[in-house]
Amino acid sequence: MFTFPSTRLRRRRSSQWIRNLTSEISLSVNDLVLPLFVHNNEGTIIPIPELPDIKCYSINALISIIKEAKALGINAVGIFPVIDETLKSENAAEAYNPDNLICKAVHTVKSAVPDIGIIADVALDPYTTHGHDGILQDNQIKNDKTILIVCKQAIALAKAGCDMVAPSDMMDGRIGKIRNALDSQNFHDVSILSYAVKYCSSFYAPFRKIVGSSQDHNIDKSSYHMDYRNIREAISEIEMDINEGADFIMIKPGMPYLDIIKTATGRFNFPIFAYQVSGEYAMIKAAANSRLLNYDKTIYESLISFKRAGASAIFTYAALDVARNLITV
Ligand code: PBG
């Protein structure tokens, strides 16, 4: 049947136009979510050495970058707060302070740029002195105590105008509890993006340095983040979170976990998001800065791999760069 020389597959690759007509996967700006960091020093934009070319914005500066993202066609942003050390505590009370940095940022962005999706993490790590995503007692992360707090955090975020809350702490049962808490306050329209499959990964290191939760890289989240040797466990996590009321599922990190994305998208009729996390971006950027590879081309190829695996949306620090290129291509 398909034998050489009557069949020559290279004919399909012979020019750009035929490659475009036969391409199986495409990437559009509709697929991208831009993660952004916010701090409370009004009027300043601070470079982030851990993530070259990525910056941390004051609330006002955030508005202009989000307007730019919107103009490029980016539909949603994920905003992460960098919290002052003085506001961190053992019980993470600042997480549900309605006037905290992220609530102020969400509220301000929502009024200034109304038609962009705003996603915020529900997790305690930016607010705890020890950097864990949960309440630490007797050397253990307390699941149910943590849930009580993240529910309050989710409500504070919803009140501030957040469209989508994203629990990223991997506590058991938090999706159902957060859904109930939101519904009890009439936030039926606030959706939940569950980080259902969050692996215990070294690729988060730059992010942790930025939000100040790294504790010199010694922090061990393996009692709640998933063991990266497991696939079936990921399926159980997704099943449970869908049953508890998740609207969207996140898998994270991205590139080292394309098999998990592929398995999940094949198995669930559900939108699966993926996160190209800080360490993934940092590796590509560092290699590009050393002129070992081409940044734009490598990022594009990496994001196509997420689409091949079936991801519907991708969080990537490169979203602005990619959106700019997609428009000019
Ligand atoms: C917070 C959170 C983390 C990331 C997103 N939300 C860090 C962590 O869980 O330690 C990592 C994102 C990245 O590395 O870009 N729970």
Short mmCIF file of C-alpha atoms and ligand atoms in Angstrom, two decimals:
data_model
loop_
_atom_site.label_atom_id
_atom_site.label_comp_id
_atom_site.label_asym_id
_atom_site.label_seq_id
_atom_site.Cartn_x
_atom_site.Cartn_y
_atom_site.Cartn_z
CA MET A 1 0.00 0.00 0.00
CA PHE A 2 2.06 2.90 1.28
CA THR A 3 5.32 1.89 -0.22
CA PHE A 4 8.23 3.66 -1.70
CA PRO A 5 8.61 4.84 -4.44
CA SER A 6 4.90 5.25 -5.29
CA THR A 7 4.45 6.95 -1.92
CA ARG A 8 6.85 9.67 -0.94
CA LEU A 9 5.78 11.30 2.32
CA ARG A 10 8.27 14.08 1.76
CA ARG A 11 5.95 15.46 -0.97
CA ARG A 12 3.70 16.59 1.92
CA ARG A 13 6.54 18.52 3.47
CA SER A 14 7.89 20.07 0.32
CA SER A 15 6.75 23.65 0.97
CA GLN A 16 5.38 25.80 3.75
CA TRP A 17 1.91 26.10 2.21
CA ILE A 18 1.40 22.34 1.96
CA ARG A 19 2.78 21.86 5.47
CA ASN A 20 0.28 24.43 6.71
CA LEU A 21 -2.62 22.75 4.91
CA THR A 22 -1.79 19.36 6.36
CA SER A 23 -0.79 20.36 9.89
CA GLU A 24 -2.71 18.39 12.50
CA ILE A 25 -2.28 20.74 15.44
CA SER A 26 -2.32 24.49 15.77
CA LEU A 27 -1.69 26.96 18.54
CA SER A 28 -3.72 30.11 18.86
CA VAL A 29 -3.70 33.00 21.25
CA ASN A 30 -7.00 31.58 22.53
CA ASP A 31 -5.01 28.78 24.13
CA LEU A 32 -2.84 30.99 26.31
CA VAL A 33 -3.13 32.14 29.91
CA LEU A 34 -0.59 34.68 31.15
CA PRO A 35 0.66 34.24 34.74
CA LEU A 36 1.60 37.56 36.39
CA PHE A 37 3.18 38.50 39.70
CA VAL A 38 1.97 41.47 41.74
CA HIS A 39 3.64 43.28 44.67
CA ASN A 40 2.57 46.19 46.82
CA ASN A 41 5.21 48.84 46.07
CA GLU A 42 2.95 51.11 44.09
CA GLY A 43 4.32 52.53 40.89
CA THR A 44 7.18 50.09 40.46
CA ILE A 45 7.97 47.22 38.11
CA ILE A 46 10.63 44.90 39.49
CA PRO A 47 12.62 42.52 37.27
CA ILE A 48 12.67 38.90 38.43
CA PRO A 49 16.21 37.49 38.21
CA GLU A 50 14.96 33.90 38.52
CA LEU A 51 12.82 34.32 35.40
CA PRO A 52 14.69 36.51 32.91
CA ASP A 53 12.44 39.05 31.16
CA ILE A 54 9.54 38.40 33.55
CA LYS A 55 8.63 41.18 35.97
CA CYS A 56 6.71 41.72 39.14
CA TYR A 57 4.16 44.53 38.85
CA SER A 58 2.52 46.94 41.22
CA ILE A 59 -1.27 46.96 40.94
CA ASN A 60 -1.32 50.01 38.66
CA ALA A 61 1.44 48.63 36.47
CA LEU A 62 -0.52 45.39 36.26
CA ILE A 63 -3.36 47.20 34.53
CA SER A 64 -1.22 48.31 31.60
CA ILE A 65 0.36 44.89 31.06
CA ILE A 66 -3.07 43.27 31.20
CA LYS A 67 -4.44 45.78 28.71
CA GLU A 68 -1.54 44.89 26.45
CA ALA A 69 -2.29 41.18 26.87
CA LYS A 70 -5.92 41.81 26.05
CA ALA A 71 -4.99 43.79 22.93
CA LEU A 72 -2.91 40.84 21.77
CA GLY A 73 -5.93 38.57 22.17
CA ILE A 74 -5.01 36.84 25.44
CA ASN A 75 -8.24 35.87 27.19
CA ALA A 76 -7.15 35.28 30.75
CA VAL A 77 -4.47 36.03 33.30
CA GLY A 78 -3.45 34.20 36.45
CA ILE A 79 -2.37 36.66 39.13
CA PHE A 80 0.04 35.59 41.91
CA PRO A 81 0.79 37.84 44.90
CA VAL A 82 4.24 38.41 46.37
CA ILE A 83 3.41 38.95 50.03
CA ASP A 84 5.51 40.96 52.49
CA GLU A 85 7.28 38.77 55.05
CA THR A 86 5.65 40.81 57.81
CA LEU A 87 2.19 39.67 56.70
CA LYS A 88 3.03 35.97 56.73
CA SER A 89 2.01 33.83 59.68
CA GLU A 90 1.63 30.25 60.88
CA ASN A 91 -2.13 30.31 60.22
CA ALA A 92 -2.01 32.28 56.94
CA ALA A 93 -4.73 34.69 58.09
CA GLU A 94 -3.70 37.22 55.45
CA ALA A 95 -4.94 34.75 52.80
CA TYR A 96 -8.55 35.66 53.52
CA ASN A 97 -8.11 39.33 54.42
CA PRO A 98 -10.55 41.00 51.98
CA ASP A 99 -8.14 43.93 51.63
CA ASN A 100 -5.06 41.83 50.91
CA LEU A 101 -2.83 42.43 47.92
CA ILE A 102 -4.41 39.87 45.59
CA CYS A 103 -7.98 40.97 46.40
CA LYS A 104 -7.05 44.61 45.74
CA ALA A 105 -5.29 43.62 42.53
CA VAL A 106 -8.22 41.50 41.30
CA HIS A 107 -10.72 44.24 42.13
CA THR A 108 -8.68 46.96 40.42
CA VAL A 109 -7.98 44.89 37.30
CA LYS A 110 -11.61 43.81 37.06
CA SER A 111 -12.80 47.42 37.00
CA ALA A 112 -10.06 48.60 34.62
CA VAL A 113 -10.12 45.67 32.15
CA PRO A 114 -13.56 44.09 32.55
CA ASP A 115 -13.52 41.55 29.75
CA ILE A 116 -10.47 39.49 30.60
CA GLY A 117 -10.68 36.33 32.68
CA ILE A 118 -9.06 36.61 36.08
CA ILE A 119 -7.77 33.47 37.71
CA ALA A 120 -6.21 33.37 41.19
CA ASP A 121 -4.65 30.53 43.14
CA VAL A 122 -6.33 29.23 46.23
CA ALA A 123 -3.41 28.05 48.35
CA LEU A 124 -1.66 29.22 51.47
CA ASP A 125 2.00 29.08 50.45
CA PRO A 126 2.40 32.83 49.78
CA TYR A 127 0.99 33.51 53.26
CA THR A 128 2.66 30.96 55.55
CA THR A 129 5.95 31.64 57.30
CA HIS A 130 7.12 28.11 56.46
CA GLY A 131 6.05 28.24 52.80
CA HIS A 132 3.81 25.17 52.90
CA ASP A 133 0.43 25.15 51.16
CA GLY A 134 -1.29 24.12 54.35
CA ILE A 135 -1.44 24.51 58.10
CA LEU A 136 1.58 22.89 59.73
CA GLN A 137 1.08 21.29 63.13
CA ASP A 138 3.16 18.59 64.82
CA ASN A 139 5.27 18.43 61.66
CA GLN A 140 2.22 17.53 59.57
CA ILE A 141 0.19 19.44 57.03
CA LYS A 142 -3.33 19.38 58.43
CA ASN A 143 -5.78 18.67 55.63
CA ASP A 144 -9.12 19.69 57.11
CA LYS A 145 -7.81 22.74 58.97
CA THR A 146 -6.29 23.94 55.72
CA ILE A 147 -9.58 23.49 53.89
CA LEU A 148 -11.39 25.78 56.36
CA ILE A 149 -8.93 28.52 55.46
CA VAL A 150 -8.84 28.00 51.71
CA CYS A 151 -12.65 28.19 51.66
CA LYS A 152 -12.45 31.63 53.26
CA GLN A 153 -9.72 32.57 50.80
CA ALA A 154 -11.88 31.48 47.85
CA ILE A 155 -14.78 33.61 49.09
CA ALA A 156 -12.54 36.66 49.54
CA LEU A 157 -11.27 36.20 45.97
CA ALA A 158 -14.80 35.79 44.62
CA LYS A 159 -15.93 38.94 46.43
CA ALA A 160 -13.01 40.81 44.89
CA GLY A 161 -14.26 39.84 41.43
CA CYS A 162 -12.19 36.78 40.56
CA ASP A 163 -13.79 34.78 37.72
CA MET A 164 -12.04 31.51 38.42
CA VAL A 165 -10.43 30.27 41.60
CA ALA A 166 -7.66 27.74 41.25
CA PRO A 167 -7.05 25.52 44.28
CA SER A 168 -3.44 24.42 43.93
CA ASP A 169 -2.70 22.87 47.31
CA MET A 170 -3.71 19.22 46.69
CA MET A 171 -5.60 18.89 49.98
CA ASP A 172 -8.15 16.07 49.83
CA GLY A 173 -11.75 17.18 49.52
CA ARG A 174 -11.11 20.87 48.99
CA ILE A 175 -12.95 21.17 45.69
CA GLY A 176 -16.30 20.07 47.15
CA LYS A 177 -15.88 22.30 50.19
CA ILE A 178 -14.86 25.31 48.13
CA ARG A 179 -17.81 24.76 45.76
CA ASN A 180 -20.20 24.64 48.73
CA ALA A 181 -18.64 27.71 50.31
CA LEU A 182 -18.91 29.69 47.06
CA ASP A 183 -22.49 28.56 46.44
CA SER A 184 -23.54 29.39 50.00
CA GLN A 185 -22.55 33.00 49.29
CA ASN A 186 -24.27 32.99 45.89
CA PHE A 187 -21.07 32.82 43.88
CA HIS A 188 -22.55 30.19 41.54
CA ASP A 189 -20.87 31.83 38.58
CA VAL A 190 -17.35 31.69 39.95
CA SER A 191 -15.73 28.63 38.47
CA ILE A 192 -13.13 26.29 39.89
CA LEU A 193 -9.99 25.37 38.04
CA SER A 194 -8.70 22.48 40.08
CA TYR A 195 -5.00 21.75 40.09
CA ALA A 196 -6.14 18.15 40.37
CA VAL A 197 -2.82 16.75 39.24
CA LYS A 198 -0.02 18.70 40.77
CA TYR A 199 3.17 16.73 40.99
CA CYS A 200 5.77 17.20 43.68
CA SER A 201 8.22 18.82 41.32
CA SER A 202 11.58 20.53 41.35
CA PHE A 203 10.45 22.63 38.41
CA TYR A 204 8.62 25.09 40.72
CA ALA A 205 11.86 26.36 42.26
CA PRO A 206 12.01 29.78 40.54
CA PHE A 207 8.34 30.48 41.42
CA ARG A 208 9.01 29.63 45.06
CA LYS A 209 11.93 32.02 45.22
CA ILE A 210 9.72 34.77 43.81
CA VAL A 211 6.85 34.30 46.27
CA GLY A 212 9.30 33.61 49.09
CA SER A 213 8.10 30.10 49.87
CA SER A 214 11.25 28.20 48.93
CA GLN A 215 12.99 28.13 52.32
CA ASP A 216 16.35 27.61 50.64
CA HIS A 217 15.01 24.83 48.43
CA ASN A 218 14.59 22.48 51.36
CA ILE A 219 10.83 22.56 51.49
CA ASP A 220 9.29 19.13 51.00
CA LYS A 221 5.70 19.06 49.78
CA SER A 222 5.64 15.33 49.07
CA SER A 223 2.97 14.56 51.67
CA TYR A 224 0.42 16.46 49.58
CA HIS A 225 1.77 17.07 46.05
CA MET A 226 1.67 13.94 43.88
CA ASP A 227 4.43 11.39 43.48
CA TYR A 228 5.73 11.75 39.94
CA ARG A 229 6.09 8.00 39.53
CA ASN A 230 2.31 7.67 39.39
CA ILE A 231 -0.16 7.80 36.52
CA ARG A 232 -3.24 5.96 37.83
CA GLU A 233 -3.25 8.14 40.91
CA ALA A 234 -3.60 11.16 38.62
CA ILE A 235 -6.74 9.62 37.17
CA SER A 236 -8.19 9.14 40.66
CA GLU A 237 -7.40 12.74 41.55
CA ILE A 238 -9.16 13.99 38.42
CA GLU A 239 -12.18 11.73 38.94
CA MET A 240 -12.59 12.91 42.51
CA ASP A 241 -12.27 16.58 41.64
CA ILE A 242 -14.77 16.31 38.80
CA ASN A 243 -17.19 14.59 41.17
CA GLU A 244 -16.69 17.33 43.73
CA GLY A 245 -17.57 20.06 41.25
CA ALA A 246 -14.41 21.18 39.46
CA ASP A 247 -15.12 23.00 36.19
CA PHE A 248 -11.64 22.68 34.71
CA ILE A 249 -8.69 20.46 35.47
CA MET A 250 -5.08 21.57 35.62
CA ILE A 251 -2.07 19.31 35.17
CA LYS A 252 1.26 20.60 36.31
CA PRO A 253 4.17 20.80 35.47
CA GLY A 254 3.74 20.60 31.71
CA MET A 255 6.52 19.36 29.47
CA PRO A 256 7.79 16.52 31.68
CA TYR A 257 4.16 15.38 32.10
CA LEU A 258 2.82 15.33 28.56
CA ASP A 259 1.99 11.64 29.00
CA ILE A 260 -0.32 12.56 31.87
CA ILE A 261 -1.99 15.31 29.83
CA LYS A 262 -2.50 12.85 26.97
CA THR A 263 -3.91 10.17 29.28
CA ALA A 264 -6.28 12.64 30.93
CA THR A 265 -7.56 14.20 27.73
CA GLY A 266 -8.17 10.76 26.26
CA ARG A 267 -10.10 9.64 29.28
CA PHE A 268 -12.19 12.60 30.41
CA ASN A 269 -14.62 14.69 28.41
CA PHE A 270 -13.47 17.68 30.32
CA PRO A 271 -11.32 20.75 29.58
CA ILE A 272 -7.77 19.98 30.66
CA PHE A 273 -5.42 22.90 31.27
CA ALA A 274 -1.68 22.58 31.63
CA TYR A 275 1.00 24.77 33.19
CA GLN A 276 4.40 25.34 31.64
CA VAL A 277 5.88 26.15 35.02
CA SER A 278 8.64 28.53 36.06
CA GLY A 279 11.48 25.96 35.87
CA GLU A 280 10.47 24.98 32.34
CA TYR A 281 10.45 28.60 31.20
CA ALA A 282 13.75 29.27 33.02
CA MET A 283 15.49 26.35 31.30
CA ILE A 284 14.47 27.47 27.83
CA LYS A 285 15.24 31.11 28.56
CA ALA A 286 18.66 30.32 30.03
CA ALA A 287 19.61 28.18 27.05
CA ALA A 288 18.39 30.89 24.69
CA ASN A 289 20.34 33.57 26.58
CA SER A 290 23.44 31.40 26.19
CA ARG A 291 22.66 31.26 22.45
CA LEU A 292 22.22 27.51 22.64
CA LEU A 293 18.74 27.63 21.15
CA ASN A 294 16.27 29.99 19.57
CA TYR A 295 13.81 31.22 22.20
CA ASP A 296 10.79 31.93 19.99
CA LYS A 297 11.05 28.71 18.03
CA THR A 298 11.67 26.55 21.08
CA ILE A 299 8.80 28.03 23.04
CA TYR A 300 6.46 27.61 20.08
CA GLU A 301 7.51 23.98 19.66
CA SER A 302 7.08 23.33 23.37
CA LEU A 303 3.55 24.78 23.36
CA ILE A 304 2.59 22.75 20.30
CA SER A 305 3.58 19.66 22.29
CA PHE A 306 0.97 20.61 24.92
CA LYS A 307 -1.64 20.91 22.17
CA ARG A 308 -0.61 17.56 20.70
CA ALA A 309 -1.15 16.00 24.10
CA GLY A 310 -4.64 17.52 24.11
CA ALA A 311 -4.41 20.48 26.50
CA SER A 312 -7.12 23.08 25.91
CA ALA A 313 -5.36 25.97 27.63
CA ILE A 314 -1.76 26.53 28.64
CA PHE A 315 -0.43 28.75 31.39
CA THR A 316 2.94 30.01 30.17
CA TYR A 317 5.25 32.85 31.19
CA ALA A 318 5.95 33.21 27.47
CA ALA A 319 2.30 34.03 26.64
CA LEU A 320 2.99 37.66 25.70
CA ASP A 321 5.97 36.78 23.50
CA VAL A 322 4.03 34.02 21.79
CA ALA A 323 0.94 36.18 21.29
CA ARG A 324 3.05 38.92 19.69
CA ASN A 325 4.59 36.42 17.28
CA LEU A 326 1.32 34.70 16.44
CA ILE A 327 -0.13 38.03 15.40
CA THR A 328 2.80 38.97 13.18
CA VAL A 329 3.20 35.51 11.59
C1 PBG B 1 1.25 27.52 44.79
C2 PBG B 1 1.77 27.41 43.41
C3 PBG B 1 3.03 27.01 42.97
C4 PBG B 1 3.02 27.18 41.60
C5 PBG B 1 1.78 27.67 41.23
N1 PBG B 1 1.00 27.78 42.36
C6 PBG B 1 4.24 26.58 43.72
C7 PBG B 1 4.15 25.43 44.62
O1 PBG B 1 3.16 24.70 44.66
O2 PBG B 1 5.12 25.25 45.37
C8 PBG B 1 4.19 26.94 40.69
C9 PBG B 1 4.14 27.64 39.40
C10 PBG B 1 5.43 27.73 38.70
O3 PBG B 1 6.46 27.12 39.07
O4 PBG B 1 5.47 28.47 37.69
N2 PBG B 1 0.72 26.42 45.38
#
